[in-house]
mmCIF file of N, CA and C in Angstrom:
data_model
loop_
_atom_site.group_PDB
_atom_site.id
_atom_site.type_symbol
_atom_site.label_atom_id
_atom_site.label_comp_id
_atom_site.label_asym_id
_atom_site.label_seq_id
_atom_site.Cartn_x
_atom_site.Cartn_y
_atom_site.Cartn_z
ATOM 1 N N MET A 1408 -26.308 19.258 9.692
ATOM 2 C CA MET A 1408 -25.132 18.426 11.361
ATOM 3 C C MET A 1408 -23.969 17.145 10.234
ATOM 4 N N ASP A 1409 -24.445 15.875 9.867
ATOM 5 C CA ASP A 1409 -24.004 14.637 9.663
ATOM 6 C C ASP A 1409 -22.467 15.681 9.781
ATOM 7 N N GLY A 1410 -21.735 16.332 8.849
ATOM 8 C CA GLY A 1410 -20.338 16.511 8.809
ATOM 9 C C GLY A 1410 -19.830 17.458 10.576
ATOM 10 N N THR A 1411 -20.611 17.752 11.293
ATOM 11 C CA THR A 1411 -20.626 17.601 12.840
ATOM 12 C C THR A 1411 -20.718 16.824 13.398
ATOM 13 N N ASN A 1412 -21.281 15.899 13.094
ATOM 14 C CA ASN A 1412 -21.235 14.313 13.886
ATOM 15 C C ASN A 1412 -20.332 13.693 13.379
ATOM 16 N N LYS A 1413 -19.802 13.704 11.992
ATOM 17 C CA LYS A 1413 -18.797 12.369 11.684
ATOM 18 C C LYS A 1413 -17.599 13.297 12.546
ATOM 19 N N ASP A 1414 -17.078 14.403 12.226
ATOM 20 C CA ASP A 1414 -16.081 15.116 12.859
ATOM 21 C C ASP A 1414 -15.761 14.414 14.313
ATOM 22 N N MET A 1415 -17.166 14.669 15.088
ATOM 23 C CA MET A 1415 -17.415 14.390 16.612
ATOM 24 C C MET A 1415 -16.570 12.316 16.259
ATOM 25 N N LEU A 1416 -17.252 12.229 15.495
ATOM 26 C CA LEU A 1416 -17.623 10.178 15.426
ATOM 27 C C LEU A 1416 -15.329 9.914 15.402
ATOM 28 N N ASP A 1417 -15.510 10.431 14.865
ATOM 29 C CA ASP A 1417 -13.291 10.597 13.818
ATOM 30 C C ASP A 1417 -12.890 10.902 15.375
ATOM 31 N N ALA A 1418 -13.125 12.426 15.907
ATOM 32 C CA ALA A 1418 -12.438 12.073 17.130
ATOM 33 C C ALA A 1418 -12.531 11.089 18.211
ATOM 34 N N ILE A 1419 -13.568 10.461 18.325
ATOM 35 C CA ILE A 1419 -13.631 9.244 19.103
ATOM 36 C C ILE A 1419 -12.260 8.116 19.073
ATOM 37 N N TYR A 1420 -12.791 8.404 16.998
ATOM 38 C CA TYR A 1420 -12.421 6.591 16.776
ATOM 39 C C TYR A 1420 -11.015 7.156 16.784
ATOM 40 N N ALA A 1421 -9.740 7.904 16.509
ATOM 41 C CA ALA A 1421 -8.974 7.949 16.920
ATOM 42 C C ALA A 1421 -8.790 8.372 18.060
ATOM 43 N N ASN A 1422 -8.918 8.858 18.771
ATOM 44 C CA ASN A 1422 -9.043 8.494 20.356
ATOM 45 C C ASN A 1422 -9.128 7.287 20.559
ATOM 46 N N MET A 1423 -9.959 6.147 20.735
ATOM 47 C CA MET A 1423 -10.062 4.875 20.374
ATOM 48 C C MET A 1423 -8.842 3.558 19.940
ATOM 49 N N GLU A 1424 -8.600 3.981 19.229
ATOM 50 C CA GLU A 1424 -8.088 3.556 18.041
ATOM 51 C C GLU A 1424 -8.041 1.740 17.632
ATOM 52 N N PRO A 1425 -9.284 1.664 18.074
ATOM 53 C CA PRO A 1425 -9.045 -0.102 17.882
ATOM 54 C C PRO A 1425 -8.617 -1.147 17.201
ATOM 55 N N PRO A 1426 -7.592 -1.772 17.076
ATOM 56 C CA PRO A 1426 -7.366 -2.937 15.853
ATOM 57 C C PRO A 1426 -8.178 -2.929 14.832
ATOM 58 N N THR A 1427 -9.781 -3.560 15.006
ATOM 59 C CA THR A 1427 -10.101 -3.576 14.752
ATOM 60 C C THR A 1427 -10.178 -2.362 12.934
ATOM 61 N N LEU A 1428 -10.593 -1.524 14.128
ATOM 62 C CA LEU A 1428 -11.039 -0.245 13.035
ATOM 63 C C LEU A 1428 -8.828 -0.096 11.683
ATOM 64 N N ALA A 1429 -7.979 -0.637 12.796
ATOM 65 C CA ALA A 1429 -6.277 -0.436 11.739
ATOM 66 C C ALA A 1429 -6.439 -1.533 10.178
ATOM 67 N N ALA A 1430 -7.830 -2.172 10.998
ATOM 68 C CA ALA A 1430 -7.479 -3.440 10.012
ATOM 69 C C ALA A 1430 -8.542 -3.558 8.612
ATOM 70 N N SER A 1431 -9.783 -3.054 9.007
ATOM 71 C CA SER A 1431 -10.552 -2.427 8.010
ATOM 72 C C SER A 1431 -9.797 -1.380 6.891
ATOM 73 N N ASN A 1432 -9.321 -0.400 7.751
ATOM 74 C CA ASN A 1432 -8.968 0.741 7.036
ATOM 75 C C ASN A 1432 -7.535 -0.005 6.271
ATOM 76 N N LEU A 1433 -6.460 -0.999 6.285
ATOM 77 C CA LEU A 1433 -5.734 -2.199 5.534
ATOM 78 C C LEU A 1433 -6.305 -2.535 4.158
ATOM 79 N N THR A 1434 -8.078 -3.204 4.861
ATOM 80 C CA THR A 1434 -8.968 -3.946 3.909
ATOM 81 C C THR A 1434 -8.911 -3.031 2.815
ATOM 82 N N GLU A 1435 -9.234 -1.533 2.816
ATOM 83 C CA GLU A 1435 -10.249 -0.528 1.977
ATOM 84 C C GLU A 1435 -8.513 -0.414 1.103
ATOM 85 N N ASP A 1436 -8.009 -0.699 1.632
ATOM 86 C CA ASP A 1436 -6.537 -0.101 0.801
ATOM 87 C C ASP A 1436 -6.268 -0.998 -0.229
ATOM 88 N N ASP A 1437 -6.496 -2.098 0.281
ATOM 89 C CA ASP A 1437 -6.101 -3.219 -0.308
ATOM 90 C C ASP A 1437 -7.317 -3.378 -1.347
ATOM 91 N N ARG A 1438 -7.970 -2.994 -1.270
ATOM 92 C CA ARG A 1438 -9.005 -2.528 -2.333
ATOM 93 C C ARG A 1438 -8.939 -2.007 -3.651
ATOM 94 N N SER A 1439 -8.106 -0.523 -2.608
ATOM 95 C CA SER A 1439 -7.839 0.530 -3.647
ATOM 96 C C SER A 1439 -7.206 0.112 -4.382
ATOM 97 N N LYS A 1440 -5.911 -0.511 -3.965
ATOM 98 C CA LYS A 1440 -5.432 -0.796 -5.484
ATOM 99 C C LYS A 1440 -5.213 -2.208 -6.294
#
């Protein structure tokens, strides 16, 4: 069920595209590098 819920949440976040989410994604990328 987690997979299904994650897919639904991903779709919601993709539609919302909150600036904070984009910022955290950039932060995670920086940490990866």
